[in-house]
Amino acid sequence: DAGVTQSPTHLIKTRGQQVTLRCSPKSGHDTVSWYQQALGQGPQFIFQYYEEEERQRGNFPDRFSGHQFPNYSSELNVNALLLGDSALYLCASSLGAPGGEQYFGPGTRLTVT
Amino acid sequence: GENVEQHPSTLSVQEGDSAVIKCTYSDSASNYFPWYKQELGKRPQLIIDIRSNVGEKKDQRIAVTLNKTAKHFSLHITETQPEDSAVYFCAAPAGGTSYGKLTFGQGTILTVHP
C-alpha cells in the first residue's frame, strides 16, 4: 500500500523564480491538502484540492497556486519566490471532501536564496 | 478562524514517567482533534485522534482526552521511552466542522531521558 510521496526532496531557488512541487496521495485517497512548515513551527494550511478543484484556502497570497490531476496527484506552484518562502512544504492526503484523517508525505525542503 | 494554543513548548521526562501535553481551541463547532508526532527531519505522523462524540480514546501507551465545554484536549503518554522523543503537534479543523483545513498548535518538544 503506497503512502504519500512528494518530489523533489530538496530544492534551491533564487528570489523571484518560480517553483513546482509534486505530490502523489496515498492509495485510495482522493483529496490533497498542502501545508507550509517554517522551521520550529507547526504546519500552516495553504489549500486543499478535491475533484480537481481548490476547495479551501488558507491565508496565503495568490503567488501560491495549485492543481489536481485526474489521478488525484497534485502540484503546488509558487511564483515570484521570496526569501520568506523558504520552508518545508508538506502535502497530506485524505479520503473525501472536506476530508477525513490526513496523512502527510515526507515533504519538499525549499530554500530560496 | 480557529486558534489552537499548545503547552508546554518543551517537556523533559525520565524514561518510564508519564507526559501530558495540553491544547485549547477557539471554535466550539470543531469536532475532530488529531495529534501528530514529528521526528527530526521526518514527516508528521498521525498517532491518535478523537472526535467530539467521545471524551477519551486510548491506544496502548497513548491516550487523548477531550473537554468540549472547556474547549481543551490533551495527549497522555504513559511509560515513556526514548523513542517517544519528538515534536508533538495538536490540531483542530479551522472553520468548525471541516476536517480539511487543520490549524496546528505551536508544537511541544518532548525529550525522554534514558
XYZ file of N, CA and C in Angstrom, chain A residues 37-102:
198
model
N 5.552 24.481 6.378
C 6.072 24.381 7.732
C 7.412 25.111 7.831
N 7.391 26.267 8.463
C 8.629 27.004 8.722
C 9.372 26.312 9.871
N 10.654 26.556 9.940
C 11.493 25.903 10.944
C 10.994 26.221 12.355
N 10.772 25.180 13.135
C 10.367 25.361 14.523
C 8.902 25.686 14.730
N 8.105 25.585 13.669
C 6.687 25.892 13.786
C 5.824 24.732 13.306
N 4.547 24.817 13.589
C 3.605 23.831 13.097
C 3.246 24.100 11.649
N 2.760 23.105 10.949
C 2.348 23.291 9.550
C 1.222 24.322 9.443
N 1.258 25.107 8.363
C 0.199 26.089 8.079
C -0.497 25.697 6.785
N -1.813 25.653 6.834
C -2.625 25.220 5.702
C -2.544 26.208 4.554
N -2.248 25.692 3.340
C -2.203 26.552 2.149
C -3.508 26.423 1.383
N -3.815 25.215 0.906
C -5.087 24.944 0.245
C -5.312 23.442 0.125
N -6.538 23.107 -0.296
C -6.938 21.714 -0.433
C -7.595 21.511 -1.796
N -7.284 20.378 -2.425
C -7.858 20.034 -3.716
C -8.661 18.743 -3.625
N -9.830 18.788 -4.242
C -10.715 17.625 -4.323
C -11.473 17.722 -5.628
N -11.582 16.633 -6.346
C -12.246 16.595 -7.655
C -11.677 17.683 -8.571
N -10.365 17.830 -8.506
C -9.608 18.727 -9.393
C -9.935 20.209 -9.177
N -10.533 20.531 -8.030
C -10.846 21.929 -7.735
C -10.283 22.319 -6.368
N -9.903 23.579 -6.241
C -9.483 24.098 -4.943
C -10.739 24.266 -4.087
N -10.790 23.573 -2.965
C -11.986 23.575 -2.123
C -11.877 24.534 -0.939
N -10.690 24.633 -0.388
C -10.476 25.517 0.749
C -9.108 26.157 0.583
N -8.979 27.350 1.164
C -7.704 28.053 1.050
C -7.365 28.709 2.379
N -6.106 28.669 2.720
C -5.633 29.353 3.916
C -5.214 30.771 3.579
N -4.528 31.401 4.496
C -4.151 32.797 4.353
C -2.819 32.936 3.616
N -2.810 32.556 2.364
C -1.618 32.650 1.522
C -1.947 33.475 0.283
N -0.951 34.252 -0.214
C -1.208 35.119 -1.381
C -1.417 34.302 -2.651
N -1.861 35.015 -3.683
C -2.149 34.379 -4.964
C -0.899 33.838 -5.649
N 0.268 34.184 -5.148
C 1.502 33.611 -5.703
C 1.532 32.088 -5.528
N 0.746 31.629 -4.581
C 0.632 30.188 -4.329
C -0.586 29.671 -5.091
N -0.369 28.748 -5.982
C -1.463 28.156 -6.735
C -1.228 26.655 -6.847
N -2.276 25.968 -7.266
C -2.141 24.521 -7.322
C -2.977 23.914 -8.429
N -2.872 22.606 -8.466
C -3.621 21.863 -9.480
C -3.764 20.432 -8.994
N -4.878 19.822 -9.348
C -5.034 18.393 -9.082
C -5.369 17.698 -10.392
N -4.762 16.559 -10.618
C -4.938 15.819 -11.855
C -5.983 14.712 -11.671
N -6.470 14.155 -12.796
C -7.490 13.099 -12.699
C -7.058 11.894 -11.876
N -5.757 11.660 -11.755
C -5.299 10.517 -10.950
C -5.106 10.917 -9.477
N -5.596 12.091 -9.107
C -5.597 12.643 -7.742
C -4.257 13.239 -7.319
N -3.209 13.079 -8.115
C -1.956 13.719 -7.754
C -2.107 15.229 -7.855
N -1.180 15.951 -7.245
C -1.345 17.394 -7.163
C -0.006 18.102 -7.321
N -0.070 19.345 -7.734
C 1.094 20.221 -7.819
C 0.835 21.488 -7.023
N 1.903 21.992 -6.429
C 1.886 23.305 -5.785
C 2.855 24.184 -6.554
N 2.395 25.332 -7.002
C 3.235 26.282 -7.713
C 3.385 27.552 -6.878
N 4.600 28.045 -6.809
C 4.841 29.314 -6.129
C 5.592 30.216 -7.097
N 5.028 31.387 -7.370
C 5.648 32.362 -8.265
C 6.361 33.445 -7.475
N 7.266 34.123 -8.161
C 7.953 35.290 -7.579
C 8.437 34.989 -6.167
N 9.264 33.967 -6.061
C 9.717 33.492 -4.753
C 10.366 34.590 -3.917
N 10.038 34.552 -2.618
C 10.622 35.450 -1.628
C 11.490 34.630 -0.675
N 12.409 35.299 -0.008
C 13.248 34.594 0.971
C 12.381 33.901 2.025
N 11.278 34.553 2.377
C 10.382 34.025 3.401
C 9.613 32.784 2.984
N 9.722 32.407 1.709
C 9.056 31.189 1.247
C 9.887 29.949 1.570
N 11.093 30.146 2.057
C 11.932 29.010 2.447
C 11.248 28.256 3.583
N 10.997 26.971 3.373
C 10.257 26.180 4.347
C 10.192 24.733 3.871
N 9.607 23.897 4.711
C 9.277 22.524 4.322
C 7.833 22.535 3.828
N 7.612 22.067 2.615
C 6.267 22.028 2.059
C 5.764 20.585 2.131
N 4.678 20.435 2.835
C 4.106 19.119 3.084
C 2.786 18.971 2.356
N 2.562 17.821 1.791
C 1.216 17.542 1.318
C 0.639 16.429 2.179
N -0.651 16.453 2.323
C -1.356 15.451 3.107
C -2.515 14.932 2.274
N -2.712 13.647 2.303
C -3.836 13.097 1.547
C -4.886 12.547 2.497
N -6.108 12.531 2.022
C -7.239 12.025 2.798
C -8.306 11.557 1.828
N -9.382 11.026 2.401
C -10.454 10.484 1.567
C -11.697 11.341 1.722
N -12.231 11.791 0.606
C -13.466 12.550 0.644
C -13.236 14.024 0.896
N -14.267 14.801 0.695
C -14.193 16.245 0.932
C -15.185 16.613 2.013
N -14.867 17.454 2.990
C -13.573 18.117 3.125
C -12.441 17.219 3.593
N -12.665 15.945 3.778
C -11.552 15.036 4.035
C -11.532 14.476 5.432
N -11.163 13.223 5.564
C -11.017 12.578 6.860
C -9.605 12.729 7.366
N -9.119 11.684 8.033
C -7.768 11.734 8.589
C -6.762 12.063 7.498
N -5.849 12.955 7.841
C -4.852 13.388 6.872
C -3.513 12.722 7.161
